[in-house]
Amino acid sequence: KGVNPRKMARHSQFNSVEGVKLMCGCPALPLKTSVKGPAPPFAGADTDFDIIDEAIDVFRANVFFRNYDLQGGGDRLIIYLTLYITQCLQTLEKVANAKDAEKALQTLAWANFKVPGEADFPVNAFFGKPANPSEADAFRAYFKQLREECGRRLIPKVFPDPAAKPNKMWMAFAKRKFMNKAL
């Protein structure tokens, strides 16, 4: 008997969080961030994980999977953030140091991106369509905040020495395609 590879993917600890706003089937979870946006403030200690910490932590394990068994709203965020981290790493292949990385990832976070229901959104099968234009705008605002904060937290991982080149152990994942998808 072999191991079922679908059961090896790391799932979110935030799948069963209740009492948060849902957008396109995705929870607007609290974030540890100074980035302005609609995310509720994080109430835990600084050492507690939020969804971005979790996504960065499980990225290198999950990026190898071609299939992902969705178990809740937190997994939708993990899926999107895994694809976004891959896009960040591809962007960071072109920069020389942490200062340039900050600029590049800030530009990437602010760039226009697709939302569920739009034809080119790569993971439409995992997200619901927005019920109305205001839900689409709320989704875009929350995900812009997620993208910006994710980029900020990724830089120290990829550039442990701000003046040096990117960490090869992270950059090796730039070529990987999670679920054969890309943002």
PDB file of C-alpha atoms in Angstrom:
ATOM      1  CA  LYS A   1       0.000   0.000   0.000  1.00  0.00           C
ATOM      2  CA  GLY A   2       1.387   3.377  -1.044  1.00  0.00           C
ATOM      3  CA  VAL A   3       0.976   6.701   0.642  1.00  0.00           C
ATOM      4  CA  ASN A   4      -1.762   8.897  -0.770  1.00  0.00           C
ATOM      5  CA  PRO A   5       0.077  12.091  -1.806  1.00  0.00           C
ATOM      6  CA  ARG A   6      -3.099  14.169  -1.368  1.00  0.00           C
ATOM      7  CA  LYS A   7      -2.953  13.527   2.369  1.00  0.00           C
ATOM      8  CA  MET A   8       0.585  14.826   2.702  1.00  0.00           C
ATOM      9  CA  ALA A   9      -0.176  18.460   1.824  1.00  0.00           C
ATOM     10  CA  ARG A  10      -0.123  20.873   4.730  1.00  0.00           C
ATOM     11  CA  HIS A  11      -3.514  22.405   5.460  1.00  0.00           C
ATOM     12  CA  SER A  12      -4.370  25.594   7.279  1.00  0.00           C
ATOM     13  CA  GLN A  13      -4.970  25.745  10.996  1.00  0.00           C
ATOM     14  CA  PHE A  14      -7.455  28.538  10.169  1.00  0.00           C
ATOM     15  CA  ASN A  15      -9.936  26.314   8.305  1.00  0.00           C
ATOM     16  CA  SER A  16     -12.493  26.316  11.097  1.00  0.00           C
ATOM     17  CA  VAL A  17     -12.276  29.965  12.186  1.00  0.00           C
ATOM     18  CA  GLU A  18     -15.727  31.403  12.784  1.00  0.00           C
ATOM     19  CA  GLY A  19     -17.054  34.922  13.117  1.00  0.00           C
ATOM     20  CA  VAL A  20     -15.062  36.456  10.267  1.00  0.00           C
ATOM     21  CA  LYS A  21     -16.314  38.109   7.109  1.00  0.00           C
ATOM     22  CA  LEU A  22     -16.375  35.850   4.043  1.00  0.00           C
ATOM     23  CA  MET A  23     -15.552  37.085   0.540  1.00  0.00           C
ATOM     24  CA  CYS A  24     -15.887  34.653  -2.358  1.00  0.00           C
ATOM     25  CA  GLY A  25     -15.858  31.799   0.169  1.00  0.00           C
ATOM     26  CA  CYS A  26     -12.634  33.087   1.652  1.00  0.00           C
ATOM     27  CA  PRO A  27     -12.328  34.367   5.247  1.00  0.00           C
ATOM     28  CA  ALA A  28     -10.962  37.855   5.921  1.00  0.00           C
ATOM     29  CA  LEU A  29      -8.647  36.684   8.696  1.00  0.00           C
ATOM     30  CA  PRO A  30      -6.867  39.095  11.049  1.00  0.00           C
ATOM     31  CA  LEU A  31      -3.318  39.998  10.027  1.00  0.00           C
ATOM     32  CA  LYS A  32      -0.199  41.109  11.888  1.00  0.00           C
ATOM     33  CA  THR A  33       0.494  44.104   9.692  1.00  0.00           C
ATOM     34  CA  SER A  34       1.115  47.813   9.518  1.00  0.00           C
ATOM     35  CA  VAL A  35      -0.105  47.845   5.908  1.00  0.00           C
ATOM     36  CA  LYS A  36      -3.341  49.783   5.610  1.00  0.00           C
ATOM     37  CA  GLY A  37      -6.310  47.745   4.514  1.00  0.00           C
ATOM     38  CA  PRO A  38      -9.560  46.067   5.520  1.00  0.00           C
ATOM     39  CA  ALA A  39      -8.072  43.130   7.452  1.00  0.00           C
ATOM     40  CA  PRO A  40      -9.175  42.933  11.073  1.00  0.00           C
ATOM     41  CA  PRO A  41      -6.357  43.648  13.552  1.00  0.00           C
ATOM     42  CA  PHE A  42      -4.484  40.641  14.887  1.00  0.00           C
ATOM     43  CA  ALA A  43      -5.315  40.012  18.558  1.00  0.00           C
ATOM     44  CA  GLY A  44      -2.696  37.351  19.301  1.00  0.00           C
ATOM     45  CA  ALA A  45       0.838  37.748  20.593  1.00  0.00           C
ATOM     46  CA  ASP A  46       3.641  38.749  18.222  1.00  0.00           C
ATOM     47  CA  THR A  47       4.907  35.162  18.336  1.00  0.00           C
ATOM     48  CA  ASP A  48       1.535  33.729  17.218  1.00  0.00           C
ATOM     49  CA  PHE A  49       1.107  32.725  13.596  1.00  0.00           C
ATOM     50  CA  ASP A  50      -1.302  34.460  11.273  1.00  0.00           C
ATOM     51  CA  ILE A  51      -2.276  33.170   7.816  1.00  0.00           C
ATOM     52  CA  ILE A  52       0.732  34.810   6.114  1.00  0.00           C
ATOM     53  CA  ASP A  53       3.205  33.234   8.555  1.00  0.00           C
ATOM     54  CA  GLU A  54       1.499  29.912   7.985  1.00  0.00           C
ATOM     55  CA  ALA A  55       1.589  30.240   4.180  1.00  0.00           C
ATOM     56  CA  ILE A  56       5.312  31.064   4.178  1.00  0.00           C
ATOM     57  CA  ASP A  57       5.955  28.212   6.620  1.00  0.00           C
ATOM     58  CA  VAL A  58       4.152  25.568   4.527  1.00  0.00           C
ATOM     59  CA  PHE A  59       5.145  26.958   1.111  1.00  0.00           C
ATOM     60  CA  ARG A  60       8.177  24.744   0.494  1.00  0.00           C
ATOM     61  CA  ALA A  61       6.237  21.618   1.438  1.00  0.00           C
ATOM     62  CA  ASN A  62       3.066  22.444  -0.492  1.00  0.00           C
ATOM     63  CA  VAL A  63       4.557  23.836  -3.686  1.00  0.00           C
ATOM     64  CA  PHE A  64       5.334  20.321  -4.909  1.00  0.00           C
ATOM     65  CA  PHE A  65       1.687  19.257  -5.060  1.00  0.00           C
ATOM     66  CA  ARG A  66      -0.252  19.086  -8.289  1.00  0.00           C
ATOM     67  CA  ASN A  67      -3.509  18.495  -6.401  1.00  0.00           C
ATOM     68  CA  TYR A  68      -4.731  20.050  -3.194  1.00  0.00           C
ATOM     69  CA  ASP A  69      -7.669  18.788  -1.155  1.00  0.00           C
ATOM     70  CA  LEU A  70      -9.528  21.890   0.027  1.00  0.00           C
ATOM     71  CA  GLN A  71     -10.628  21.571   3.648  1.00  0.00           C
ATOM     72  CA  GLY A  72     -11.874  25.093   4.411  1.00  0.00           C
ATOM     73  CA  GLY A  73     -11.529  28.813   3.955  1.00  0.00           C
ATOM     74  CA  GLY A  74      -8.007  28.934   5.381  1.00  0.00           C
ATOM     75  CA  ASP A  75      -6.904  26.549   2.633  1.00  0.00           C
ATOM     76  CA  ARG A  76      -8.212  28.998   0.008  1.00  0.00           C
ATOM     77  CA  LEU A  77      -5.860  31.603   1.437  1.00  0.00           C
ATOM     78  CA  ILE A  78      -2.995  29.074   1.523  1.00  0.00           C
ATOM     79  CA  ILE A  79      -3.614  28.222  -2.145  1.00  0.00           C
ATOM     80  CA  TYR A  80      -3.612  31.863  -3.224  1.00  0.00           C
ATOM     81  CA  LEU A  81      -0.623  32.814  -1.069  1.00  0.00           C
ATOM     82  CA  THR A  82       1.372  29.806  -2.299  1.00  0.00           C
ATOM     83  CA  LEU A  83       0.812  30.944  -5.883  1.00  0.00           C
ATOM     84  CA  TYR A  84       1.664  34.519  -4.896  1.00  0.00           C
ATOM     85  CA  ILE A  85       4.886  33.482  -3.107  1.00  0.00           C
ATOM     86  CA  THR A  86       5.933  31.644  -6.278  1.00  0.00           C
ATOM     87  CA  GLN A  87       5.268  34.825  -8.258  1.00  0.00           C
ATOM     88  CA  CYS A  88       7.321  36.791  -5.708  1.00  0.00           C
ATOM     89  CA  LEU A  89      10.245  34.383  -6.020  1.00  0.00           C
ATOM     90  CA  GLN A  90      10.130  34.687  -9.811  1.00  0.00           C
ATOM     91  CA  THR A  91      10.258  38.468  -9.416  1.00  0.00           C
ATOM     92  CA  LEU A  92      13.150  38.218  -6.948  1.00  0.00           C
ATOM     93  CA  GLU A  93      15.228  36.242  -9.467  1.00  0.00           C
ATOM     94  CA  LYS A  94      15.792  39.562 -11.220  1.00  0.00           C
ATOM     95  CA  VAL A  95      16.985  41.600  -8.215  1.00  0.00           C
ATOM     96  CA  ALA A  96      20.405  41.872  -6.597  1.00  0.00           C
ATOM     97  CA  ASN A  97      19.700  42.748  -2.966  1.00  0.00           C
ATOM     98  CA  ALA A  98      17.023  43.238  -0.310  1.00  0.00           C
ATOM     99  CA  LYS A  99      16.532  46.951  -1.062  1.00  0.00           C
ATOM    100  CA  ASP A 100      15.750  46.212  -4.713  1.00  0.00           C
ATOM    101  CA  ALA A 101      13.556  43.311  -3.578  1.00  0.00           C
ATOM    102  CA  GLU A 102      11.422  45.647  -1.445  1.00  0.00           C
ATOM    103  CA  LYS A 103      10.763  47.879  -4.436  1.00  0.00           C
ATOM    104  CA  ALA A 104      10.033  44.971  -6.775  1.00  0.00           C
ATOM    105  CA  LEU A 105       7.627  43.235  -4.394  1.00  0.00           C
ATOM    106  CA  GLN A 106       5.878  46.504  -3.531  1.00  0.00           C
ATOM    107  CA  THR A 107       5.266  47.059  -7.241  1.00  0.00           C
ATOM    108  CA  LEU A 108       4.023  43.473  -7.617  1.00  0.00           C
ATOM    109  CA  ALA A 109       1.642  43.819  -4.652  1.00  0.00           C
ATOM    110  CA  TRP A 110       0.149  47.032  -6.053  1.00  0.00           C
ATOM    111  CA  ALA A 111      -0.195  45.688  -9.592  1.00  0.00           C
ATOM    112  CA  ASN A 112      -3.690  44.978 -10.852  1.00  0.00           C
ATOM    113  CA  PHE A 113      -4.683  41.331 -10.330  1.00  0.00           C
ATOM    114  CA  LYS A 114      -7.620  39.106 -11.175  1.00  0.00           C
ATOM    115  CA  VAL A 115     -10.328  38.209  -8.659  1.00  0.00           C
ATOM    116  CA  PRO A 116     -12.626  35.168  -8.532  1.00  0.00           C
ATOM    117  CA  GLY A 117     -15.208  35.122 -11.276  1.00  0.00           C
ATOM    118  CA  GLU A 118     -12.907  36.806 -13.806  1.00  0.00           C
ATOM    119  CA  ALA A 119     -11.877  34.614 -16.713  1.00  0.00           C
ATOM    120  CA  ASP A 120      -8.124  34.641 -16.023  1.00  0.00           C
ATOM    121  CA  PHE A 121      -8.278  34.005 -12.259  1.00  0.00           C
ATOM    122  CA  PRO A 122      -6.226  30.778 -12.075  1.00  0.00           C
ATOM    123  CA  VAL A 123      -8.020  29.076  -9.187  1.00  0.00           C
ATOM    124  CA  ASN A 124     -11.662  29.912  -9.886  1.00  0.00           C
ATOM    125  CA  ALA A 125     -12.606  26.316  -9.019  1.00  0.00           C
ATOM    126  CA  PHE A 126     -11.627  26.925  -5.365  1.00  0.00           C
ATOM    127  CA  PHE A 127     -13.304  30.299  -4.884  1.00  0.00           C
ATOM    128  CA  GLY A 128     -16.898  31.432  -5.230  1.00  0.00           C
ATOM    129  CA  LYS A 129     -17.847  34.289  -7.516  1.00  0.00           C
ATOM    130  CA  PRO A 130     -18.459  37.615  -5.802  1.00  0.00           C
ATOM    131  CA  ALA A 131     -22.150  38.175  -5.072  1.00  0.00           C
ATOM    132  CA  ASN A 132     -21.886  41.823  -6.130  1.00  0.00           C
ATOM    133  CA  PRO A 133     -19.295  44.436  -7.154  1.00  0.00           C
ATOM    134  CA  SER A 134     -18.756  45.558  -3.550  1.00  0.00           C
ATOM    135  CA  GLU A 135     -17.744  41.997  -2.570  1.00  0.00           C
ATOM    136  CA  ALA A 136     -15.276  41.938  -5.480  1.00  0.00           C
ATOM    137  CA  ASP A 137     -13.855  45.287  -4.305  1.00  0.00           C
ATOM    138  CA  ALA A 138     -13.588  44.006  -0.709  1.00  0.00           C
ATOM    139  CA  PHE A 139     -11.812  40.865  -1.966  1.00  0.00           C
ATOM    140  CA  ARG A 140      -9.392  42.951  -4.033  1.00  0.00           C
ATOM    141  CA  ALA A 141      -8.638  45.290  -1.084  1.00  0.00           C
ATOM    142  CA  TYR A 142      -8.058  42.427   1.375  1.00  0.00           C
ATOM    143  CA  PHE A 143      -5.892  40.493  -1.083  1.00  0.00           C
ATOM    144  CA  LYS A 144      -3.875  43.596  -1.930  1.00  0.00           C
ATOM    145  CA  GLN A 145      -3.133  43.926   1.784  1.00  0.00           C
ATOM    146  CA  LEU A 146      -2.272  40.192   1.967  1.00  0.00           C
ATOM    147  CA  ARG A 147       0.052  40.482  -1.025  1.00  0.00           C
ATOM    148  CA  GLU A 148       1.873  43.520   0.327  1.00  0.00           C
ATOM    149  CA  GLU A 149       2.391  42.057   3.808  1.00  0.00           C
ATOM    150  CA  CYS A 150       3.399  38.663   2.392  1.00  0.00           C
ATOM    151  CA  GLY A 151       6.091  40.324   0.281  1.00  0.00           C
ATOM    152  CA  ARG A 152       7.398  42.251   3.297  1.00  0.00           C
ATOM    153  CA  ARG A 153       7.718  39.056   5.335  1.00  0.00           C
ATOM    154  CA  LEU A 154       9.236  37.048   2.516  1.00  0.00           C
ATOM    155  CA  ILE A 155      12.201  39.400   1.975  1.00  0.00           C
ATOM    156  CA  PRO A 156      14.052  38.517   5.234  1.00  0.00           C
ATOM    157  CA  LYS A 157      13.652  34.815   4.400  1.00  0.00           C
ATOM    158  CA  VAL A 158      15.017  35.167   0.874  1.00  0.00           C
ATOM    159  CA  PHE A 159      17.635  37.781   1.816  1.00  0.00           C
ATOM    160  CA  PRO A 160      18.956  36.827   5.283  1.00  0.00           C
ATOM    161  CA  ASP A 161      21.887  39.147   4.533  1.00  0.00           C
ATOM    162  CA  PRO A 162      20.327  42.304   3.003  1.00  0.00           C
ATOM    163  CA  ALA A 163      23.455  43.118   0.962  1.00  0.00           C
ATOM    164  CA  ALA A 164      23.943  39.589  -0.393  1.00  0.00           C
ATOM    165  CA  LYS A 165      22.298  37.696  -3.213  1.00  0.00           C
ATOM    166  CA  PRO A 166      19.055  35.783  -2.603  1.00  0.00           C
ATOM    167  CA  ASN A 167      19.114  32.548  -0.593  1.00  0.00           C
ATOM    168  CA  LYS A 168      19.472  29.643  -3.031  1.00  0.00           C
ATOM    169  CA  MET A 169      17.347  27.391  -0.834  1.00  0.00           C
ATOM    170  CA  TRP A 170      14.390  29.712  -1.416  1.00  0.00           C
ATOM    171  CA  MET A 171      15.130  30.659  -5.003  1.00  0.00           C
ATOM    172  CA  ALA A 172      15.160  27.006  -6.048  1.00  0.00           C
ATOM    173  CA  PHE A 173      11.368  27.091  -5.653  1.00  0.00           C
ATOM    174  CA  ALA A 174      10.864  29.916  -8.166  1.00  0.00           C
ATOM    175  CA  LYS A 175      10.523  27.414 -11.011  1.00  0.00           C
ATOM    176  CA  ARG A 176       7.954  25.226  -9.232  1.00  0.00           C
ATOM    177  CA  LYS A 177       4.291  25.418 -10.229  1.00  0.00           C
ATOM    178  CA  PHE A 178       1.867  24.687  -7.412  1.00  0.00           C
ATOM    179  CA  MET A 179      -1.053  22.709  -8.873  1.00  0.00           C
ATOM    180  CA  ASN A 180       0.362  23.572 -12.330  1.00  0.00           C
ATOM    181  CA  LYS A 181      -1.044  27.106 -11.895  1.00  0.00           C
ATOM    182  CA  ALA A 182       0.434  30.593 -11.861  1.00  0.00           C
ATOM    183  CA  LEU A 183      -0.955  34.012 -11.000  1.00  0.00           C
TER     184      LEU A 183
END
